[in-house]
Tab-separated table of C-alpha atoms in Angstrom:
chain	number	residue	atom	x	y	z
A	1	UNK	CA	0.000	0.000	0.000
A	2	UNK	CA	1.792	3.259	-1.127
A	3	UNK	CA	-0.487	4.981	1.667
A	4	UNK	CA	2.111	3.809	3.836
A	5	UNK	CA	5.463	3.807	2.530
A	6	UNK	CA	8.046	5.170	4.808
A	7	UNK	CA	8.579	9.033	5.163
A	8	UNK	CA	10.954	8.755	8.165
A	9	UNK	CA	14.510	8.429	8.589
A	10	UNK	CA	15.503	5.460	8.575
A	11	UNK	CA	16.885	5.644	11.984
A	12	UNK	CA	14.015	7.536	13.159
A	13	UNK	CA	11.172	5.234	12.300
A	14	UNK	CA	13.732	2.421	13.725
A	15	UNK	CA	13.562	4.141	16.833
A	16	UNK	CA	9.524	4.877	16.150
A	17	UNK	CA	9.325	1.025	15.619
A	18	UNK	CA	11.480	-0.102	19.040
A	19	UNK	CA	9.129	2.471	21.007
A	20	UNK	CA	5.809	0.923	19.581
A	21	UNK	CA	7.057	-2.617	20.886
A	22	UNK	CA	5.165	-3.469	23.594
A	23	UNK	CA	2.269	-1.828	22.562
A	24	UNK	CA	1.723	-3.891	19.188
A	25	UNK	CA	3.105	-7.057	20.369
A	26	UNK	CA	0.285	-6.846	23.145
A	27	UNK	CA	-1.680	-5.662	20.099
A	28	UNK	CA	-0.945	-8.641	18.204
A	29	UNK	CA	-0.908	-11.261	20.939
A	30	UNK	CA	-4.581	-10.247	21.712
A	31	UNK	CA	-5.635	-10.196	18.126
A	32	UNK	CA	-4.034	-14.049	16.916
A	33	UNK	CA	-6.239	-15.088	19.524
A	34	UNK	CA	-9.524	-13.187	18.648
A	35	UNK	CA	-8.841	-14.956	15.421
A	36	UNK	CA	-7.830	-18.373	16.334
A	37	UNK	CA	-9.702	-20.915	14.406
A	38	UNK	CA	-11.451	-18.186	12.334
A	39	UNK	CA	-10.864	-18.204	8.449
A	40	UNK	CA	-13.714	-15.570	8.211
A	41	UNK	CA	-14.318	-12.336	9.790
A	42	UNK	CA	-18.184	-12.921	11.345
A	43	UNK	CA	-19.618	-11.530	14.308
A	44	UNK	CA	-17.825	-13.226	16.545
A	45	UNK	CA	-14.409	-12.200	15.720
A	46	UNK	CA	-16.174	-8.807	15.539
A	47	UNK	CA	-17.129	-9.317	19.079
A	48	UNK	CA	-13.730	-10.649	20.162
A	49	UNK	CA	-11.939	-7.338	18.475
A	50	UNK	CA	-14.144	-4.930	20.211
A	51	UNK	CA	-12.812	-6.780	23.133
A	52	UNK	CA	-8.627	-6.169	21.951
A	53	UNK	CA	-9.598	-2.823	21.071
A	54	UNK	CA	-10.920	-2.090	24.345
A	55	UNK	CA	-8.219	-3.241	26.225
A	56	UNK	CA	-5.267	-1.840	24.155
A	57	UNK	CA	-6.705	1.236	25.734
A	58	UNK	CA	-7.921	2.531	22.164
A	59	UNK	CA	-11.206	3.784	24.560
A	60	UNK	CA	-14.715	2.287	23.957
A	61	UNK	CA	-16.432	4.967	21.725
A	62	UNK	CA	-13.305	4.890	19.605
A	63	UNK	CA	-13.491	0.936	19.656
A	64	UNK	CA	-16.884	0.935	18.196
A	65	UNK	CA	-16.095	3.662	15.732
A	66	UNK	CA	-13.260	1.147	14.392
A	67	UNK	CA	-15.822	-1.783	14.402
A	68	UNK	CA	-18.915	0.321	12.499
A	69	UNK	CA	-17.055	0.701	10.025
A	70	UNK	CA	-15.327	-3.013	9.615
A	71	UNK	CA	-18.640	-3.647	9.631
A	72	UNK	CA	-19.658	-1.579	7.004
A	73	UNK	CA	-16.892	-3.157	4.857
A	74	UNK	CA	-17.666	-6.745	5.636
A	75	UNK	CA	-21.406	-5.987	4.757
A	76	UNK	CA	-20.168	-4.317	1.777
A	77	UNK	CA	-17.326	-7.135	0.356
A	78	UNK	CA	-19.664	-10.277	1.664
A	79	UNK	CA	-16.956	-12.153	2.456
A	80	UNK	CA	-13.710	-10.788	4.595
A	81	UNK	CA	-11.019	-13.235	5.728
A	82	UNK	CA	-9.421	-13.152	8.777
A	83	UNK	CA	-5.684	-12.806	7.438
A	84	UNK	CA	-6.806	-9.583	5.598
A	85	UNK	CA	-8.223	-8.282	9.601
A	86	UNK	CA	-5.077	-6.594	9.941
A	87	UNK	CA	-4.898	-4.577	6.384
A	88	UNK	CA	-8.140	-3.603	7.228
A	89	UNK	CA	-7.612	-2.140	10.718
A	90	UNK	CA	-4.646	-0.031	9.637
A	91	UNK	CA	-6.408	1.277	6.637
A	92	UNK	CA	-9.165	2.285	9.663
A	93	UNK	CA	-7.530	3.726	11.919
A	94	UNK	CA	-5.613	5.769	9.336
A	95	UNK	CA	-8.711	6.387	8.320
A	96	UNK	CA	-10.011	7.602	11.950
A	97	UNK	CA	-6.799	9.496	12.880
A	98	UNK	CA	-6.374	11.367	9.689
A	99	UNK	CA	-9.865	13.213	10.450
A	100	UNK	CA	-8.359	15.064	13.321
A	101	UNK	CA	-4.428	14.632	12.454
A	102	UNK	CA	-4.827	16.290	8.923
A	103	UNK	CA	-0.650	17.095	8.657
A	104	UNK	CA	1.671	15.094	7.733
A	105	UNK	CA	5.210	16.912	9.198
A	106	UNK	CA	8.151	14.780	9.726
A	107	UNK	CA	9.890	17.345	11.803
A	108	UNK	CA	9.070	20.266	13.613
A	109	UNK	CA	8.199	23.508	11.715
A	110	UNK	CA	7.068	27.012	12.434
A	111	UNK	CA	3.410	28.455	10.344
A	112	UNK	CA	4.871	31.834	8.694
A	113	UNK	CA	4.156	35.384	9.310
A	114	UNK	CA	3.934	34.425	12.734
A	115	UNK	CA	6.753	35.788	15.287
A	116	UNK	CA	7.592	35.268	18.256
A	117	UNK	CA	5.110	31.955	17.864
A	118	UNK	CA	4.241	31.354	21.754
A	119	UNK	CA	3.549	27.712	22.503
A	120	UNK	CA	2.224	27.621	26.438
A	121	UNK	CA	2.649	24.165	28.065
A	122	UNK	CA	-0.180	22.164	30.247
A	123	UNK	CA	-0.049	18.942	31.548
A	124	UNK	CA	-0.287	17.443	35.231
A	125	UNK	CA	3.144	16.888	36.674
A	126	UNK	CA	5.044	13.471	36.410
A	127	UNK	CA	3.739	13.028	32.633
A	128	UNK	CA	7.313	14.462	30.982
A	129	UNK	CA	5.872	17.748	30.814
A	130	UNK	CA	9.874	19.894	31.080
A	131	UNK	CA	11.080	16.716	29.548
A	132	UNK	CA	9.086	17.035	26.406
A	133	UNK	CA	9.787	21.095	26.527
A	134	UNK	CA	13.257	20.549	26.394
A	135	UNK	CA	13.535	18.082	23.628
A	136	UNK	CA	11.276	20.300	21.747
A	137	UNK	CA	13.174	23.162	22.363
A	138	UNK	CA	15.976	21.268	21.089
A	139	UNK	CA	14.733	20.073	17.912
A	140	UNK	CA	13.997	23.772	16.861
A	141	UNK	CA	16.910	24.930	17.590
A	142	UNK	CA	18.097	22.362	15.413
A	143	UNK	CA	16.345	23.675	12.714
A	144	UNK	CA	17.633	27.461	13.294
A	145	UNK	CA	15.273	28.879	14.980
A	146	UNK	CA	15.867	31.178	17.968
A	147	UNK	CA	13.975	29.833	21.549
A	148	UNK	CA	13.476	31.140	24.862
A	149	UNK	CA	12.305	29.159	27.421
A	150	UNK	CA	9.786	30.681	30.314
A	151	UNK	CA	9.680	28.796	33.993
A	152	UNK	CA	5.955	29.747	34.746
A	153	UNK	CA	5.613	26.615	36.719
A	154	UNK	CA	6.450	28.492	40.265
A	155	UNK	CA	4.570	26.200	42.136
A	156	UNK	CA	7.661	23.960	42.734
A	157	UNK	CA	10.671	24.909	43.023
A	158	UNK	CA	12.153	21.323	41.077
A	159	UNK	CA	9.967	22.327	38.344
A	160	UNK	CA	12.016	25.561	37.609
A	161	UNK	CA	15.435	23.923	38.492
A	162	UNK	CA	14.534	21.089	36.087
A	163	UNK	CA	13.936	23.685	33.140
A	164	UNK	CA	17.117	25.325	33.585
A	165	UNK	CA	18.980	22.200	33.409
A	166	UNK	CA	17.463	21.893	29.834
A	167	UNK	CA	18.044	25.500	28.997
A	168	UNK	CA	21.294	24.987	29.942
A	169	UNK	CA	22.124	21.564	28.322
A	170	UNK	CA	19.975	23.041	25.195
A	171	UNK	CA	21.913	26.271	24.731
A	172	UNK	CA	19.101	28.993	25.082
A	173	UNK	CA	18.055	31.088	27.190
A	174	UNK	CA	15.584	31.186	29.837
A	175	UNK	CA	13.415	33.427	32.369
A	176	UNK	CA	12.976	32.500	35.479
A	177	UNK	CA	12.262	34.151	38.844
A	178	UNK	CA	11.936	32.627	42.448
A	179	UNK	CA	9.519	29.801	43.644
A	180	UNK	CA	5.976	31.367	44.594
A	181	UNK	CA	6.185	34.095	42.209
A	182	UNK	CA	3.128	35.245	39.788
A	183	UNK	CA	3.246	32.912	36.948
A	184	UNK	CA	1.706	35.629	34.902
A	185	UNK	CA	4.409	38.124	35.561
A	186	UNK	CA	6.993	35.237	34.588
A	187	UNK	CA	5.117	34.806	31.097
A	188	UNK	CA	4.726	38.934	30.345
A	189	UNK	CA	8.892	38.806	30.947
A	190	UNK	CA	9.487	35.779	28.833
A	191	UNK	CA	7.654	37.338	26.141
A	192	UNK	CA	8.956	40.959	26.490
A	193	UNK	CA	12.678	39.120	26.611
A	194	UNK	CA	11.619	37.107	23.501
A	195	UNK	CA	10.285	40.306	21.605
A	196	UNK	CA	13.617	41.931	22.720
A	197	UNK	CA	16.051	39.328	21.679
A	198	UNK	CA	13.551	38.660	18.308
A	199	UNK	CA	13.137	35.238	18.985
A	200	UNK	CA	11.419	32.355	16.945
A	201	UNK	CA	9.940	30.212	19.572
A	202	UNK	CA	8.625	30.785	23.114
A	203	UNK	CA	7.786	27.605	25.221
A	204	UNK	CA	6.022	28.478	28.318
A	205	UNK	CA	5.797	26.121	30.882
A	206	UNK	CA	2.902	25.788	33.478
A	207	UNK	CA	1.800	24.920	37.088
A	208	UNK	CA	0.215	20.926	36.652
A	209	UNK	CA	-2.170	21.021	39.309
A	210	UNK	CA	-5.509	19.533	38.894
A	211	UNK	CA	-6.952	19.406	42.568
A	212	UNK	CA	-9.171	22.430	41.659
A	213	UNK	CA	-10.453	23.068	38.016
A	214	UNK	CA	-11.205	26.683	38.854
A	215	UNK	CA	-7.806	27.624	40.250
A	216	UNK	CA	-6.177	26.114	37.074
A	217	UNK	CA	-8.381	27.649	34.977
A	218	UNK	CA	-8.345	31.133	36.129
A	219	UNK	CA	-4.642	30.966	36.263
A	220	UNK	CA	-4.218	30.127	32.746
A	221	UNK	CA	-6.531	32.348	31.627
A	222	UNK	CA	-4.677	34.872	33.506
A	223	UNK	CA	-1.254	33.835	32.378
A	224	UNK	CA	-3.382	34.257	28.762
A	225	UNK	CA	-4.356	37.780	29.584
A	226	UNK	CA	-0.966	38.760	30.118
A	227	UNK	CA	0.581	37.349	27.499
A	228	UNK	CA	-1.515	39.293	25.016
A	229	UNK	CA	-0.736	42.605	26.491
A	230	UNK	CA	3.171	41.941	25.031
A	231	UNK	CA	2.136	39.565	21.779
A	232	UNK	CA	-1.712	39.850	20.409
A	233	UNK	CA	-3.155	36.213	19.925
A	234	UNK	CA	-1.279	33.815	22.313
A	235	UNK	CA	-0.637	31.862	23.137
A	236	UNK	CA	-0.674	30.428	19.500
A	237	UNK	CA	-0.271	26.896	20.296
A	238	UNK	CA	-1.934	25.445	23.720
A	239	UNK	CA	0.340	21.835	23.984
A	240	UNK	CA	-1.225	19.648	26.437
A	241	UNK	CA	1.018	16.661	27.807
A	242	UNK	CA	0.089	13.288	28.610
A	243	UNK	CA	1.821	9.929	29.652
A	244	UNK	CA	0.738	7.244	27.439
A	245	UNK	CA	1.598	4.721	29.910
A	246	UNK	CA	-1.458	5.764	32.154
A	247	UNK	CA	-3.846	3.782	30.037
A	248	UNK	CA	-7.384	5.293	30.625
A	249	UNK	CA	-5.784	7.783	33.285
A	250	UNK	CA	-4.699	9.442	30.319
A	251	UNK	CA	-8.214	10.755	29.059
A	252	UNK	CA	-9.425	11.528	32.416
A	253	UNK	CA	-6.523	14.201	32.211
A	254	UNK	CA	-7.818	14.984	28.935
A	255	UNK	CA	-10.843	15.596	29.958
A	256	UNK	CA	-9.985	17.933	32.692
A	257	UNK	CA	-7.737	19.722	31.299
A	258	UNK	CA	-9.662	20.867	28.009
A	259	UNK	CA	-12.401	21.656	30.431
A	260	UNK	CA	-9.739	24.085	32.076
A	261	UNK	CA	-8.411	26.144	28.769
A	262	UNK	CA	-8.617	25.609	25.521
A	263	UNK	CA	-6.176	22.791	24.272
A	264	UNK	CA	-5.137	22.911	20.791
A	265	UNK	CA	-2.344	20.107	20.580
A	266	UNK	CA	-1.738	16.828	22.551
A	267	UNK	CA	1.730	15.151	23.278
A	268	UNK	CA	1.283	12.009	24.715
A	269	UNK	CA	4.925	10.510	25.829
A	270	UNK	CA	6.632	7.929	27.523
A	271	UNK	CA	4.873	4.979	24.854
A	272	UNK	CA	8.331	3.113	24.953
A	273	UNK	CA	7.850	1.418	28.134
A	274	UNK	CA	3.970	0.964	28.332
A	275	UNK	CA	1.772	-1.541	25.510
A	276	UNK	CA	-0.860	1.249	26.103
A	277	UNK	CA	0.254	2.777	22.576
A	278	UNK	CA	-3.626	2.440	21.244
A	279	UNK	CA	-4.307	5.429	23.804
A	280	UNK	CA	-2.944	7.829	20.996
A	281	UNK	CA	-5.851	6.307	18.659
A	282	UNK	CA	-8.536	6.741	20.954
A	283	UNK	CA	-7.605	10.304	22.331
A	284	UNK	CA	-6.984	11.877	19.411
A	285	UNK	CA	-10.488	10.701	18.711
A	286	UNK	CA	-12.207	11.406	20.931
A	287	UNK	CA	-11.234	14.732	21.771
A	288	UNK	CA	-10.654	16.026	18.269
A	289	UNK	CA	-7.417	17.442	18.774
A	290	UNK	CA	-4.753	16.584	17.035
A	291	UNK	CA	-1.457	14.878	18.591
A	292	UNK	CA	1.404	16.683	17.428
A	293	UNK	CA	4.003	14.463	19.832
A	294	UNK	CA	5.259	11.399	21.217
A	295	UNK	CA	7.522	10.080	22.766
A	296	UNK	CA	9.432	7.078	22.142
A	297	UNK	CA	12.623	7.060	24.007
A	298	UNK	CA	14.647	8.543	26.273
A	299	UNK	CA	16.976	10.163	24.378
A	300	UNK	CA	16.785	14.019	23.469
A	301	UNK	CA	15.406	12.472	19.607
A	302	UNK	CA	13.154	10.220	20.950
A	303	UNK	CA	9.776	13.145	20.874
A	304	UNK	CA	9.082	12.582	17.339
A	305	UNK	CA	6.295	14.780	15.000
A	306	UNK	CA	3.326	12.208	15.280
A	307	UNK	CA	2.589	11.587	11.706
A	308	UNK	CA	-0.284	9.539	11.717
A	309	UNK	CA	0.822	7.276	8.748
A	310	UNK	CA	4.540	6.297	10.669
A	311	UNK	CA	2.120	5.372	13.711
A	312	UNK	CA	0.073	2.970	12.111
A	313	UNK	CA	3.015	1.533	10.030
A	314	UNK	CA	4.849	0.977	12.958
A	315	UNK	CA	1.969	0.085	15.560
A	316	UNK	CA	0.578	-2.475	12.576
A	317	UNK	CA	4.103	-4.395	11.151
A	318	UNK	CA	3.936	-7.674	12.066
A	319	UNK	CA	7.556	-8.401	10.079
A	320	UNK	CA	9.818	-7.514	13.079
C-alpha cells in the first residue's frame, strides 16, 4: 500500500518502531487469539476485536467507531477473511486518525508570518511535561530557529530547576524568577525578553495542578491575559502533555484539562515502556485534537512529530 510507505529516517522510524514494541506485540498477541480458528471475519471475531480494542486502551467509543465501520466493509465485500483483519484495521484507523491529524510533518516547523510563535505548556506533573519542553526546544533549535524558554511553573521549586537544566544543556536562554512568584508576571517577561532578543519560539511552561479546576483555569486564563498585552493572539499553540503509559488515566486528564483552557495540541509521551500505545488512537479521537508528539525514548530524539501514517506503520508491522 503506497499509503504507507516510509517518510521517516531510517533511523528515526527504527527508533519509532522499538518504542511501539510493547504496545503492538500486546496488540498482536490479543488479536491471533480473537482470530484463532477463524478463516472468516463474522460476528464473533467482531465481538472478540471490540474486546482487543478495548483493552489496548484505544477507549470504547473509539473501539466501536473502528468496528462500524469493519462492519460496514464486511457488509459491503460479503466475504472478509481473517488474514486480511489486519490490512483492514490499519487502513481504519488511518482512516479515523487522519480526520483530526490532517498534517503530515516529519519534523518540527514554524506556520509563517507568525513571530515570536508562543507555545504555552499544560499537563499534570510526572507526565514528561519539562522533559518534552526541552527536547522540543531542542529540535527547533536544530532547525535554526531562535527559543526562549519561560519557567511559569512556580509552584515547585524542582519544576524551575529542572527547566534550567534543559536551557542549559539546550543552549538557550531562559526566564525565570523565584519559587511562589506570579506565573503571569513570569510569562509577560518571557515574552517581552523574547520580543527583545527577536526570537522564533517561546515555550512556556505551566503549574500541573488539577486538585481544583477553577484555580487552574483562572490561572491560565490569567497567564493568557498577560501574554496578550506583550504579543496579540497567544498563546498560538496550547500543547497539552500526557503519559501514554497511564492507560485510561490518560483521558481523564484529557478531559480535565480541556475543560480548564482551551487545548489545541496533545503530546502524549513515555509509549516506549507501556503496551498502552492504542491510547494515541482513541484520544486523538475522541477529543478532536490533534497529537502533534510522542515520545518514544529517552533520548533528546526520541519526541518525534506524530505523523499519523509512521504510527500505524509501525503500531501495525507484524515483520519484526
Amino acid at each position: 500500500m503506497s499509503l504507507f510507505k516510509n517518510i521517516f529516517s531510517s533511523k528515526k522510524k527504527e527508533n519509532l518502531d522499538k518504542g511501539l514494541e510493547k504496545s503492538k506485540t500486546s496488540f498482536f498477541g490479543k488479536l491471533s487469539k480473537a482470530v484463532a480458528g477463524k478463516s472468516k471475519v463474522d460476528d464473533d471475531v467482531l465481538d472478540n476485536l471490540e474486546e482487543v480494542l478495548v483493552s489496548s486502551d484505544v477507549g470504547v467509543a473509539t473501539t466501536l467507531k473502528v468496528i462500524e465501520r469493519i462492519e460496514a466493509r464486511v457488509a459491503k465485500d460479503k466475504y472478509m477473511g481473517t488474514e486480511e483483519l489486519n490490512v483492514i484495521l490499519r487502513e481504519e484507523i488511518a482512516g479515523l486518525l487522519s480526520e483530526t491529524n490532517s498534517g503530515d510533518a516529519t519534523e518540527v516547523e514554524l506556520p509563517t508570518g507568525v513571530k515570536p510563535y508562543v507555545i504555552m505548556v499544560v499537563g499534570v506533573n510526572g507526565v514528561g511535561k519539562t522533559t518534552t519542553i526541552g527536547k522540543l526546544a531542542h529540535q527547533y533549535k536544530n532547525k535554526g530557529y531562535k527559543v526562549v524558554l519561560g519557567a511559569a511553573d512556580t509552584f515547585r521549586a524542582a519544576a524551575i530547576d529542572q527547566l534550567q537544566v534543559w536551557a542549559d544543556r539546550v543552549g538557550i536562554p531562559i526566564v525565570k524568577q523565584k519559587m511562589g512568584s506570579d506565573p503571569a508576571s513570569v510569562a509577560f517577561d518571557t515574552l517581552s525578553s523574547a520580543v527583545t532578543q527577536d526570537a522564533d519560539v517561546v515555550i512556556i511552561d505551566t503549574a500541573g495542578r488539577l486538585h481544583n479546576k477553577v484555580n487552574l483555569m483562572n490561572e491560565l486564563t490569567k497567564v493568557k491575559r498577560v501574554m496578550q498585552k506583550v504579543v496579540d493572539d497567544t498563546p498560538h499553540e496550547v500543547l497539552l502533555v500526557l503519559d501514554g503509559s497511564t492507560g485510561q488515566n490518560a483521558f481523564e486528564q484529557a478531559k480535565q484539562f480541556t475543560k480548564a483552557t482551551e487545548v489545541t495540541a496533545l503530546a502524549v509521551t513515555k509509549l516506549d515502556g507501556t503496551a498502552k500505545g492504542g491510547v494515541v488512537i482513541g484520544i486523538s479521537d475522541q477529543f478532536q485534537i490533534p497529537v502533534k508528539y510522542i515520545g518514544v525514548g529517552e533520548g533528546i530524539e526520541d519526541l518525534q512529530v506524530f505523523n499519523k501514517y509512521e504510527f500505524v506503520d509501525s503500531f501495525f508491522n507484524t515483520k519484526s
